[in-house]
PDB file of C-alpha atoms in Angstrom:
ATOM      1  CA  MET A   1      21.546 197.403 108.787  1.00  0.00           C
ATOM      2  CA  PRO A   2      25.156 197.069 110.475  1.00  0.00           C
ATOM      3  CA  THR A   3      25.998 199.174 113.318  1.00  0.00           C
ATOM      4  CA  LEU A   4      27.302 202.419 112.169  1.00  0.00           C
ATOM      5  CA  PRO A   5      31.235 202.327 111.844  1.00  0.00           C
ATOM      6  CA  ALA A   6      33.253 205.412 113.643  1.00  0.00           C
ATOM      7  CA  PRO A   7      33.648 208.146 110.869  1.00  0.00           C
ATOM      8  CA  HIS A   8      36.821 207.959 108.631  1.00  0.00           C
ATOM      9  CA  PRO A   9      39.089 210.684 108.695  1.00  0.00           C
ATOM     10  CA  THR A  10      38.507 211.760 105.362  1.00  0.00           C
ATOM     11  CA  SER A  11      34.861 212.595 105.963  1.00  0.00           C
ATOM     12  CA  ALA A  12      33.544 215.070 103.416  1.00  0.00           C
ATOM     13  CA  PRO A  13      30.737 217.503 103.986  1.00  0.00           C
ATOM     14  CA  GLU A  14      27.444 217.615 101.683  1.00  0.00           C
ATOM     15  CA  ALA A  15      28.191 218.883  98.145  1.00  0.00           C
ATOM     16  CA  ARG A  16      26.649 218.767  94.740  1.00  0.00           C
ATOM     17  CA  ASP A  17      28.299 216.904  91.655  1.00  0.00           C
ATOM     18  CA  ALA A  18      28.695 218.115  87.901  1.00  0.00           C
ATOM     19  CA  VAL A  19      24.778 217.344  87.504  1.00  0.00           C
ATOM     20  CA  GLY A  20      23.356 219.209  90.163  1.00  0.00           C
ATOM     21  CA  GLN A  21      22.879 216.276  92.355  1.00  0.00           C
ATOM     22  CA  GLU A  22      23.098 216.730  96.038  1.00  0.00           C
ATOM     23  CA  VAL A  23      25.898 214.356  97.533  1.00  0.00           C
ATOM     24  CA  LEU A  24      25.672 212.785 100.859  1.00  0.00           C
ATOM     25  CA  ASP A  25      28.567 210.860 102.132  1.00  0.00           C
ATOM     26  CA  ALA A  26      28.190 207.879 104.050  1.00  0.00           C
ATOM     27  CA  ALA A  27      28.957 209.345 107.501  1.00  0.00           C
ATOM     28  CA  THR A  28      25.714 211.797 106.593  1.00  0.00           C
ATOM     29  CA  TRP A  29      23.440 209.412 105.075  1.00  0.00           C
ATOM     30  CA  LEU A  30      24.010 205.998 107.232  1.00  0.00           C
ATOM     31  CA  PRO A  31      22.689 207.623 110.422  1.00  0.00           C
ATOM     32  CA  LEU A  32      19.850 209.030 108.653  1.00  0.00           C
ATOM     33  CA  ALA A  33      18.984 205.564 107.301  1.00  0.00           C
ATOM     34  CA  GLN A  34      19.154 204.035 110.741  1.00  0.00           C
ATOM     35  CA  ALA A  35      17.275 206.601 112.349  1.00  0.00           C
ATOM     36  CA  HIS A  36      14.555 206.108 109.876  1.00  0.00           C
ATOM     37  CA  ALA A  37      14.585 202.290 110.310  1.00  0.00           C
ATOM     38  CA  SER A  38      14.319 202.708 114.002  1.00  0.00           C
ATOM     39  CA  ARG A  39      11.444 205.089 113.728  1.00  0.00           C
ATOM     40  CA  ALA A  40       9.744 202.599 111.337  1.00  0.00           C
ATOM     41  CA  ASP A  41      10.290 199.754 113.707  1.00  0.00           C
ATOM     42  CA  ALA A  42       8.396 201.800 116.465  1.00  0.00           C
ATOM     43  CA  LEU A  43       5.592 202.459 114.258  1.00  0.00           C
ATOM     44  CA  THR A  44       5.057 199.110 113.020  1.00  0.00           C
ATOM     45  CA  ALA A  45       5.869 197.101 116.026  1.00  0.00           C
ATOM     46  CA  GLY A  46       2.521 196.502 116.997  1.00  0.00           C
ATOM     47  CA  ARG A  47       1.309 194.973 113.886  1.00  0.00           C
ATOM     48  CA  ARG A  48       4.518 192.817 113.329  1.00  0.00           C
ATOM     49  CA  GLU A  49       3.796 191.410 116.724  1.00  0.00           C
ATOM     50  CA  ARG A  50       0.138 190.759 116.299  1.00  0.00           C
ATOM     51  CA  LYS A  51       0.849 189.171 112.758  1.00  0.00           C
ATOM     52  CA  GLU A  52       3.523 186.529 114.749  1.00  0.00           C
ATOM     53  CA  ARG A  53       0.485 185.595 116.977  1.00  0.00           C
ATOM     54  CA  GLY A  54      -2.052 185.526 114.511  1.00  0.00           C
ATOM     55  CA  GLU A  55      -4.082 188.367 115.807  1.00  0.00           C
ATOM     56  CA  LYS A  56      -6.275 190.821 113.911  1.00  0.00           C
ATOM     57  CA  HIS A  57      -6.837 194.659 115.110  1.00  0.00           C
ATOM     58  CA  ALA A  58     -10.128 196.259 113.574  1.00  0.00           C
ATOM     59  CA  VAL A  59      -8.289 199.579 113.695  1.00  0.00           C
ATOM     60  CA  GLU A  60      -4.865 199.195 112.617  1.00  0.00           C
ATOM     61  CA  ASP A  61      -4.734 196.523 110.244  1.00  0.00           C
ATOM     62  CA  PHE A  62      -6.543 198.922 107.808  1.00  0.00           C
ATOM     63  CA  LEU A  63      -3.204 200.944 107.503  1.00  0.00           C
ATOM     64  CA  PHE A  64      -1.546 197.818 106.180  1.00  0.00           C
ATOM     65  CA  THR A  65      -4.469 196.104 104.131  1.00  0.00           C
ATOM     66  CA  TYR A  66      -6.323 199.073 102.269  1.00  0.00           C
ATOM     67  CA  TYR A  67      -2.917 200.705 101.665  1.00  0.00           C
ATOM     68  CA  PRO A  68      -0.820 197.527 101.337  1.00  0.00           C
ATOM     69  CA  THR A  69       2.703 198.574 102.119  1.00  0.00           C
ATOM     70  CA  ARG A  70       4.482 196.293 104.399  1.00  0.00           C
ATOM     71  CA  PRO A  71       6.510 197.033 107.438  1.00  0.00           C
ATOM     72  CA  ALA A  72       9.914 196.000 105.618  1.00  0.00           C
ATOM     73  CA  GLN A  73       9.140 198.512 102.852  1.00  0.00           C
ATOM     74  CA  LEU A  74       8.470 201.311 105.512  1.00  0.00           C
ATOM     75  CA  ARG A  75      11.830 200.683 107.104  1.00  0.00           C
ATOM     76  CA  ARG A  76      13.619 201.264 103.993  1.00  0.00           C
ATOM     77  CA  TRP A  77      14.924 204.874 103.813  1.00  0.00           C
ATOM     78  CA  HIS A  78      15.198 206.762 100.651  1.00  0.00           C
ATOM     79  CA  PRO A  79      16.565 210.469 100.253  1.00  0.00           C
ATOM     80  CA  GLY A  80      14.306 211.451  97.523  1.00  0.00           C
ATOM     81  CA  ALA A  81      15.357 212.400  94.184  1.00  0.00           C
ATOM     82  CA  SER A  82      18.306 214.209  93.040  1.00  0.00           C
ATOM     83  CA  VAL A  83      20.343 212.913  95.839  1.00  0.00           C
ATOM     84  CA  THR A  84      23.549 210.671  95.467  1.00  0.00           C
ATOM     85  CA  LEU A  85      24.748 208.303  98.267  1.00  0.00           C
ATOM     86  CA  THR A  86      28.549 207.624  98.567  1.00  0.00           C
ATOM     87  CA  SER A  87      30.936 205.756 100.483  1.00  0.00           C
ATOM     88  CA  GLY A  88      32.792 209.137 101.534  1.00  0.00           C
ATOM     89  CA  GLY A  89      33.310 209.708 105.291  1.00  0.00           C
ATOM     90  CA  LEU A  90      33.696 206.201 106.234  1.00  0.00           C
ATOM     91  CA  PRO A  91      35.959 203.015 105.205  1.00  0.00           C
ATOM     92  CA  PRO A  92      34.771 202.197 101.630  1.00  0.00           C
ATOM     93  CA  ASP A  93      34.712 198.439 102.353  1.00  0.00           C
ATOM     94  CA  ASP A  94      32.035 199.057 105.096  1.00  0.00           C
ATOM     95  CA  VAL A  95      30.085 200.934 102.956  1.00  0.00           C
ATOM     96  CA  ALA A  96      30.415 199.379  99.679  1.00  0.00           C
ATOM     97  CA  PRO A  97      27.781 196.440 100.325  1.00  0.00           C
ATOM     98  CA  LEU A  98      25.168 198.817 101.312  1.00  0.00           C
ATOM     99  CA  LEU A  99      25.528 200.857  98.290  1.00  0.00           C
ATOM    100  CA  ALA A 100      25.544 197.391  96.210  1.00  0.00           C
ATOM    101  CA  GLU A 101      22.379 196.653  97.719  1.00  0.00           C
ATOM    102  CA  ARG A 102      20.640 200.064  96.999  1.00  0.00           C
ATOM    103  CA  ALA A 103      21.849 199.946  93.439  1.00  0.00           C
ATOM    104  CA  ILE A 104      19.910 196.866  92.703  1.00  0.00           C
ATOM    105  CA  TRP A 105      16.561 198.468  94.015  1.00  0.00           C
ATOM    106  CA  ARG A 106      14.110 199.349  91.415  1.00  0.00           C
ATOM    107  CA  TRP A 107      14.932 202.535  89.675  1.00  0.00           C
ATOM    108  CA  HIS A 108      18.049 202.920  91.007  1.00  0.00           C
ATOM    109  CA  ARG A 109      21.423 203.563  89.267  1.00  0.00           C
ATOM    110  CA  THR A 110      25.113 203.598  89.790  1.00  0.00           C
ATOM    111  CA  SER A 111      27.281 206.596  88.936  1.00  0.00           C
ATOM    112  CA  THR A 112      30.654 206.427  87.038  1.00  0.00           C
ATOM    113  CA  THR A 113      32.026 207.521  90.614  1.00  0.00           C
ATOM    114  CA  GLY A 114      30.327 204.774  92.708  1.00  0.00           C
ATOM    115  CA  GLY A 115      27.716 206.633  93.985  1.00  0.00           C
ATOM    116  CA  VAL A 116      23.850 205.718  94.141  1.00  0.00           C
ATOM    117  CA  SER A 117      21.053 207.526  93.148  1.00  0.00           C
ATOM    118  CA  LEU A 118      17.410 207.332  91.819  1.00  0.00           C
ATOM    119  CA  ASP A 119      17.153 207.305  88.213  1.00  0.00           C
ATOM    120  CA  VAL A 120      14.430 209.574  87.935  1.00  0.00           C
ATOM    121  CA  ASP A 121      13.575 209.233  83.996  1.00  0.00           C
ATOM    122  CA  ALA A 122      13.255 205.330  84.903  1.00  0.00           C
ATOM    123  CA  PHE A 123      10.916 206.045  87.595  1.00  0.00           C
ATOM    124  CA  LEU A 124       8.870 208.665  85.540  1.00  0.00           C
ATOM    125  CA  ALA A 125       8.695 205.992  82.743  1.00  0.00           C
ATOM    126  CA  ASP A 126       6.732 203.937  85.126  1.00  0.00           C
ATOM    127  CA  ARG A 127       4.863 206.129  87.393  1.00  0.00           C
ATOM    128  CA  GLY A 128       4.736 209.544  85.295  1.00  0.00           C
ATOM    129  CA  GLU A 129       1.164 209.284  84.905  1.00  0.00           C
ATOM    130  CA  THR A 130       0.501 208.637  88.842  1.00  0.00           C
ATOM    131  CA  VAL A 131       3.015 211.564  89.767  1.00  0.00           C
ATOM    132  CA  ARG A 132       0.893 214.038  87.121  1.00  0.00           C
ATOM    133  CA  TYR A 133      -2.542 212.816  88.546  1.00  0.00           C
ATOM    134  CA  ALA A 134      -1.236 213.172  92.225  1.00  0.00           C
ATOM    135  CA  ARG A 135       0.005 216.537  91.696  1.00  0.00           C
ATOM    136  CA  ASP A 136      -3.206 217.451  90.142  1.00  0.00           C
ATOM    137  CA  LEU A 137      -5.371 216.161  92.759  1.00  0.00           C
ATOM    138  CA  LEU A 138      -2.888 217.399  95.821  1.00  0.00           C
ATOM    139  CA  ALA A 139      -3.208 220.920  94.022  1.00  0.00           C
ATOM    140  CA  ALA A 140      -6.922 220.899  93.550  1.00  0.00           C
ATOM    141  CA  THR A 141      -7.391 220.007  97.202  1.00  0.00           C
ATOM    142  CA  ALA A 142      -5.120 222.204  98.892  1.00  0.00           C
ATOM    143  CA  SER A 143      -6.659 224.909  96.533  1.00  0.00           C
ATOM    144  CA  ARG A 144     -10.101 224.527  98.557  1.00  0.00           C
ATOM    145  CA  PRO A 145     -11.265 225.657 101.942  1.00  0.00           C
ATOM    146  CA  ALA A 146     -11.682 222.685 104.536  1.00  0.00           C
ATOM    147  CA  THR A 147     -15.348 221.643 104.589  1.00  0.00           C
ATOM    148  CA  LEU A 148     -16.047 220.738 108.194  1.00  0.00           C
ATOM    149  CA  GLY A 149     -19.074 218.886 109.684  1.00  0.00           C
ATOM    150  CA  CYS A 150     -19.685 215.534 107.903  1.00  0.00           C
ATOM    151  CA  PHE A 151     -19.430 214.212 111.340  1.00  0.00           C
ATOM    152  CA  GLY A 152     -17.878 210.994 109.992  1.00  0.00           C
ATOM    153  CA  LEU A 153     -21.242 209.579 108.841  1.00  0.00           C
ATOM    154  CA  HIS A 154     -19.593 207.823 105.940  1.00  0.00           C
ATOM    155  CA  GLU A 155     -18.693 204.835 108.242  1.00  0.00           C
ATOM    156  CA  TRP A 156     -22.475 204.957 109.305  1.00  0.00           C
ATOM    157  CA  ALA A 157     -23.932 204.860 106.039  1.00  0.00           C
ATOM    158  CA  MET A 158     -21.319 201.693 105.230  1.00  0.00           C
ATOM    159  CA  VAL A 159     -23.469 199.494 107.674  1.00  0.00           C
ATOM    160  CA  TYR A 160     -26.977 201.439 107.202  1.00  0.00           C
ATOM    161  CA  ARG A 161     -29.766 198.984 107.145  1.00  0.00           C
ATOM    162  CA  ASP A 162     -27.491 196.040 106.797  1.00  0.00           C
ATOM    163  CA  HIS A 163     -29.203 194.292 109.717  1.00  0.00           C
ATOM    164  CA  ALA A 164     -32.598 194.845 108.350  1.00  0.00           C
ATOM    165  CA  GLN A 165     -31.418 193.322 104.927  1.00  0.00           C
ATOM    166  CA  GLY A 166     -30.118 190.305 106.554  1.00  0.00           C
ATOM    167  CA  ARG A 167     -26.535 191.490 105.857  1.00  0.00           C
ATOM    168  CA  ASP A 168     -23.358 191.017 108.082  1.00  0.00           C
ATOM    169  CA  HIS A 169     -21.525 194.526 108.721  1.00  0.00           C
ATOM    170  CA  ARG A 170     -18.154 195.326 107.604  1.00  0.00           C
ATOM    171  CA  HIS A 171     -16.270 194.730 111.033  1.00  0.00           C
ATOM    172  CA  PRO A 172     -16.522 192.290 113.808  1.00  0.00           C
ATOM    173  CA  LEU A 173     -16.866 194.830 116.145  1.00  0.00           C
ATOM    174  CA  PRO A 174     -20.400 195.371 117.659  1.00  0.00           C
ATOM    175  CA  LEU A 175     -22.644 198.339 116.879  1.00  0.00           C
ATOM    176  CA  ARG A 176     -22.229 200.990 119.798  1.00  0.00           C
ATOM    177  CA  LEU A 177     -25.805 201.761 119.168  1.00  0.00           C
ATOM    178  CA  GLY A 178     -27.284 198.597 118.211  1.00  0.00           C
ATOM    179  CA  ALA A 179     -28.528 197.944 114.246  1.00  0.00           C
ATOM    180  CA  GLN A 180     -31.760 200.245 114.775  1.00  0.00           C
ATOM    181  CA  GLY A 181     -30.022 203.002 116.819  1.00  0.00           C
ATOM    182  CA  THR A 182     -27.248 203.286 113.904  1.00  0.00           C
ATOM    183  CA  ASP A 183     -29.882 203.515 111.348  1.00  0.00           C
ATOM    184  CA  GLU A 184     -31.963 206.196 113.300  1.00  0.00           C
ATOM    185  CA  VAL A 185     -28.525 208.250 113.160  1.00  0.00           C
ATOM    186  CA  VAL A 186     -27.998 208.031 109.611  1.00  0.00           C
ATOM    187  CA  ALA A 187     -31.527 208.678 108.874  1.00  0.00           C
ATOM    188  CA  SER A 188     -31.707 211.705 111.012  1.00  0.00           C
ATOM    189  CA  HIS A 189     -28.855 213.391 109.584  1.00  0.00           C
ATOM    190  CA  PRO A 190     -27.765 214.914 106.343  1.00  0.00           C
ATOM    191  CA  VAL A 191     -25.025 212.832 104.648  1.00  0.00           C
ATOM    192  CA  ARG A 192     -22.352 214.915 102.776  1.00  0.00           C
ATOM    193  CA  CYS A 193     -19.334 212.530 101.968  1.00  0.00           C
ATOM    194  CA  SER A 194     -17.257 213.865  99.011  1.00  0.00           C
ATOM    195  CA  HIS A 195     -14.759 211.045  98.992  1.00  0.00           C
ATOM    196  CA  PHE A 196     -15.304 208.546  96.301  1.00  0.00           C
ATOM    197  CA  ASP A 197     -13.350 205.948  98.038  1.00  0.00           C
ATOM    198  CA  ALA A 198     -15.297 206.273 101.355  1.00  0.00           C
ATOM    199  CA  PHE A 199     -18.815 206.525  99.168  1.00  0.00           C
ATOM    200  CA  ARG A 200     -18.233 203.535  97.112  1.00  0.00           C
ATOM    201  CA  PHE A 201     -18.589 201.355 100.344  1.00  0.00           C
ATOM    202  CA  PHE A 202     -21.927 202.616 101.131  1.00  0.00           C
ATOM    203  CA  THR A 203     -24.992 200.236 101.392  1.00  0.00           C
ATOM    204  CA  PRO A 204     -27.451 200.592  98.759  1.00  0.00           C
ATOM    205  CA  GLU A 205     -29.737 201.847 100.842  1.00  0.00           C
ATOM    206  CA  ALA A 206     -27.402 204.811 101.729  1.00  0.00           C
ATOM    207  CA  VAL A 207     -26.384 205.718  98.354  1.00  0.00           C
ATOM    208  CA  SER A 208     -29.257 207.995  97.635  1.00  0.00           C
ATOM    209  CA  LEU A 209     -29.000 209.628 100.987  1.00  0.00           C
ATOM    210  CA  ASN A 210     -25.533 211.238 100.241  1.00  0.00           C
ATOM    211  CA  ARG A 211     -26.022 214.982  98.914  1.00  0.00           C
ATOM    212  CA  LEU A 212     -23.110 214.281  96.903  1.00  0.00           C
ATOM    213  CA  GLN A 213     -22.526 211.533  94.283  1.00  0.00           C
ATOM    214  CA  PRO A 214     -18.705 211.319  94.016  1.00  0.00           C
ATOM    215  CA  THR A 215     -17.016 209.347  91.129  1.00  0.00           C
ATOM    216  CA  ARG A 216     -13.529 208.355  90.514  1.00  0.00           C
ATOM    217  CA  GLU A 217     -13.782 210.889  87.799  1.00  0.00           C
ATOM    218  CA  THR A 218     -15.082 213.895  89.757  1.00  0.00           C
ATOM    219  CA  GLN A 219     -12.502 213.028  92.599  1.00  0.00           C
ATOM    220  CA  PRO A 220     -10.130 215.842  91.727  1.00  0.00           C
ATOM    221  CA  ALA A 221     -13.184 218.241  91.698  1.00  0.00           C
ATOM    222  CA  LEU A 222     -14.600 216.937  94.615  1.00  0.00           C
ATOM    223  CA  GLU A 223     -11.794 216.238  97.198  1.00  0.00           C
ATOM    224  CA  GLN A 224     -11.337 219.019  99.951  1.00  0.00           C
ATOM    225  CA  PRO A 225      -8.769 219.301 102.940  1.00  0.00           C
ATOM    226  CA  GLY A 226     -11.408 218.724 105.609  1.00  0.00           C
ATOM    227  CA  CYS A 227     -12.028 214.961 104.889  1.00  0.00           C
ATOM    228  CA  LEU A 228     -10.358 212.522 106.793  1.00  0.00           C
ATOM    229  CA  HIS A 229     -10.117 210.227 104.382  1.00  0.00           C
ATOM    230  CA  ALA A 230      -8.497 212.400 101.714  1.00  0.00           C
ATOM    231  CA  ASN A 231      -6.071 213.516 104.511  1.00  0.00           C
ATOM    232  CA  MET A 232      -5.468 209.478 105.402  1.00  0.00           C
ATOM    233  CA  ASP A 233      -4.712 208.991 101.423  1.00  0.00           C
ATOM    234  CA  LEU A 234      -1.606 211.222 101.793  1.00  0.00           C
ATOM    235  CA  TYR A 235      -0.155 208.180 102.944  1.00  0.00           C
ATOM    236  CA  LYS A 236      -1.057 206.376  99.999  1.00  0.00           C
ATOM    237  CA  TRP A 237       0.230 209.428  97.601  1.00  0.00           C
ATOM    238  CA  ALA A 238       3.428 209.330  99.606  1.00  0.00           C
ATOM    239  CA  THR A 239       3.887 205.531  98.882  1.00  0.00           C
ATOM    240  CA  LYS A 240       3.236 206.097  95.263  1.00  0.00           C
ATOM    241  CA  LEU A 241       5.843 208.620  95.243  1.00  0.00           C
ATOM    242  CA  SER A 242       8.224 206.655  96.838  1.00  0.00           C
ATOM    243  CA  PRO A 243      11.494 206.267  96.404  1.00  0.00           C
ATOM    244  CA  ALA A 244      10.969 209.824  95.013  1.00  0.00           C
ATOM    245  CA  ALA A 245       9.425 211.027  98.291  1.00  0.00           C
ATOM    246  CA  PRO A 246      12.052 211.296 100.992  1.00  0.00           C
ATOM    247  CA  GLY A 247      11.640 208.534 103.837  1.00  0.00           C
ATOM    248  CA  ASP A 248      10.938 210.859 106.361  1.00  0.00           C
ATOM    249  CA  MET A 249       7.763 212.050 104.473  1.00  0.00           C
ATOM    250  CA  VAL A 250       6.341 208.647 103.949  1.00  0.00           C
ATOM    251  CA  LEU A 251       6.457 207.848 107.875  1.00  0.00           C
ATOM    252  CA  ASP A 252       4.908 211.541 108.483  1.00  0.00           C
ATOM    253  CA  ALA A 253       2.310 210.338 106.399  1.00  0.00           C
ATOM    254  CA  PHE A 254       2.084 206.920 107.887  1.00  0.00           C
ATOM    255  CA  GLU A 255       1.599 208.573 111.334  1.00  0.00           C
ATOM    256  CA  LEU A 256      -0.919 211.136 110.315  1.00  0.00           C
ATOM    257  CA  ALA A 257      -2.922 208.303 108.385  1.00  0.00           C
ATOM    258  CA  ARG A 258      -2.785 205.981 111.821  1.00  0.00           C
ATOM    259  CA  ASP A 259      -3.743 209.133 114.247  1.00  0.00           C
ATOM    260  CA  ILE A 260      -6.895 209.880 111.761  1.00  0.00           C
ATOM    261  CA  ARG A 261      -7.705 206.113 111.468  1.00  0.00           C
ATOM    262  CA  TRP A 262      -8.264 206.088 115.174  1.00  0.00           C
ATOM    263  CA  VAL A 263     -10.527 208.971 115.004  1.00  0.00           C
ATOM    264  CA  ASP A 264     -12.317 207.554 112.237  1.00  0.00           C
ATOM    265  CA  MET A 265     -13.238 204.596 113.986  1.00  0.00           C
ATOM    266  CA  ARG A 266     -13.958 206.061 117.123  1.00  0.00           C
ATOM    267  CA  ALA A 267     -16.397 208.415 115.583  1.00  0.00           C
ATOM    268  CA  SER A 268     -17.837 205.343 113.777  1.00  0.00           C
ATOM    269  CA  PRO A 269     -20.945 203.230 114.737  1.00  0.00           C
ATOM    270  CA  TYR A 270     -18.707 200.709 115.951  1.00  0.00           C
ATOM    271  CA  ASP A 271     -17.813 200.087 119.793  1.00  0.00           C
ATOM    272  CA  VAL A 272     -14.042 200.668 120.024  1.00  0.00           C
ATOM    273  CA  SER A 273     -14.013 200.530 123.799  1.00  0.00           C
ATOM    274  CA  ALA A 274     -12.355 197.032 123.680  1.00  0.00           C
ATOM    275  CA  TYR A 275      -9.334 199.163 122.705  1.00  0.00           C
ATOM    276  CA  GLY A 276      -9.229 201.239 125.476  1.00  0.00           C
ATOM    277  CA  VAL A 277     -10.503 204.488 123.806  1.00  0.00           C
ATOM    278  CA  ALA A 278     -13.620 206.683 124.367  1.00  0.00           C
ATOM    279  CA  PRO A 279     -16.261 206.894 121.361  1.00  0.00           C
ATOM    280  CA  VAL A 280     -16.650 210.219 119.562  1.00  0.00           C
ATOM    281  CA  ALA A 281     -20.274 210.097 119.751  1.00  0.00           C
ATOM    282  CA  ILE A 282     -21.118 212.234 116.689  1.00  0.00           C
ATOM    283  CA  GLU A 283     -25.020 211.867 117.280  1.00  0.00           C
ATOM    284  CA  THR A 284     -24.729 214.119 120.457  1.00  0.00           C
ATOM    285  CA  PRO A 285     -24.095 217.858 120.302  1.00  0.00           C
ATOM    286  CA  GLU A 286     -20.833 217.322 122.027  1.00  0.00           C
ATOM    287  CA  GLY A 287     -19.506 214.619 120.056  1.00  0.00           C
ATOM    288  CA  LYS A 288     -20.386 216.638 116.853  1.00  0.00           C
ATOM    289  CA  ALA A 289     -18.140 219.683 118.468  1.00  0.00           C
ATOM    290  CA  GLU A 290     -15.376 216.934 119.313  1.00  0.00           C
ATOM    291  CA  TYR A 291     -15.334 215.647 115.709  1.00  0.00           C
ATOM    292  CA  VAL A 292     -15.077 219.193 114.133  1.00  0.00           C
ATOM    293  CA  ARG A 293     -12.255 220.117 116.362  1.00  0.00           C
ATOM    294  CA  LEU A 294     -10.504 217.052 115.628  1.00  0.00           C
ATOM    295  CA  GLN A 295     -11.126 217.117 111.727  1.00  0.00           C
ATOM    296  CA  ARG A 296     -10.068 220.848 111.769  1.00  0.00           C
ATOM    297  CA  GLY A 297      -6.645 219.785 113.677  1.00  0.00           C
ATOM    298  CA  PHE A 298      -6.034 217.093 110.999  1.00  0.00           C
ATOM    299  CA  ALA A 299      -6.762 219.452 108.070  1.00  0.00           C
ATOM    300  CA  GLU A 300      -4.253 222.012 109.423  1.00  0.00           C
ATOM    301  CA  ARG A 301      -1.476 219.354 110.009  1.00  0.00           C
ATOM    302  CA  SER A 302      -2.412 217.682 106.410  1.00  0.00           C
ATOM    303  CA  ALA A 303      -1.590 221.119 104.725  1.00  0.00           C
ATOM    304  CA  SER A 304       2.078 221.120 105.074  1.00  0.00           C
ATOM    305  CA  LEU A 305       2.497 217.491 104.127  1.00  0.00           C
ATOM    306  CA  ARG A 306       0.475 217.871 101.221  1.00  0.00           C
ATOM    307  CA  ALA A 307       2.582 221.035 100.130  1.00  0.00           C
ATOM    308  CA  ARG A 308       5.614 218.944 100.872  1.00  0.00           C
ATOM    309  CA  MET A 309       4.283 216.358  98.394  1.00  0.00           C
ATOM    310  CA  LEU A 310       3.316 218.783  95.808  1.00  0.00           C
ATOM    311  CA  GLU A 311       7.055 220.108  96.002  1.00  0.00           C
ATOM    312  CA  VAL A 312       8.360 216.532  95.097  1.00  0.00           C
ATOM    313  CA  CYS A 313       5.828 216.196  92.316  1.00  0.00           C
ATOM    314  CA  GLU A 314       6.742 219.770  90.594  1.00  0.00           C
ATOM    315  CA  ARG A 315      10.579 218.832  91.062  1.00  0.00           C
ATOM    316  CA  LEU A 316       9.805 215.365  89.500  1.00  0.00           C
ATOM    317  CA  LEU A 317       7.927 216.797  86.550  1.00  0.00           C
ATOM    318  CA  GLY A 318      10.309 219.856  86.126  1.00  0.00           C
TER     319      GLY A 318
END
């Protein structure tokens, strides 16, 4: 993105057009787009540098593989639905190429006055079912109290008895308590995982230990706001709602997912000390208390983000 030119003397304030679209002139939206790109670059710098060196990261790669959004996609700013971007406030020749580029993005359109906005009808034609599912899932999750105290045992159940069965475990990181110690933790604790996309990775020996047996079909009935993975998945829903979801919402969700991922791995059976972080030793009373404290904090932090996403869904669906 080019350096922002000096404001043109005819800079106009925000307004609304004849069909109720919010109108942002270039003097307003270009700084927002540039600030968004800078924030995204800072958030993805480690990933991009490691990729150039051919290095893997057992914690943060997950954010770009399980959630397959590229850094270049994250740095692309969208204002959200019902917003038209114009060249007003800056020399038109400076802004025209940027608007022309946006106009050919998927689900975008150019108005008769040259402004560019999201074509909501086209977006819903392709993504309507996803938006409706996201709305229902987010609303159902938000309606429930946070259930705390699972202690992150889902990660432990994903390697339960792997060594005894001659299988390699999921990550190249060593197990902090060794294979036998890991199995003993799982066997001596109740496993209460409500999140299907964690449960589906349980080892065959761990499946029957889970007090819940979630499926894709029961996900809306079981998802709850204390679950680390349900809250991490807010990033998935933000990317699926993009470009109808504003860019700041997507990056807020990415930051939340990144912070949760680190705690998820610190509380896992893996030894993450090579990354300079201490474990959350959930096999101890102190570790359990720390996990619940962190879990509660993420539940509180996720609540406002989930509400913002619900608002996007409701506005899209009318």
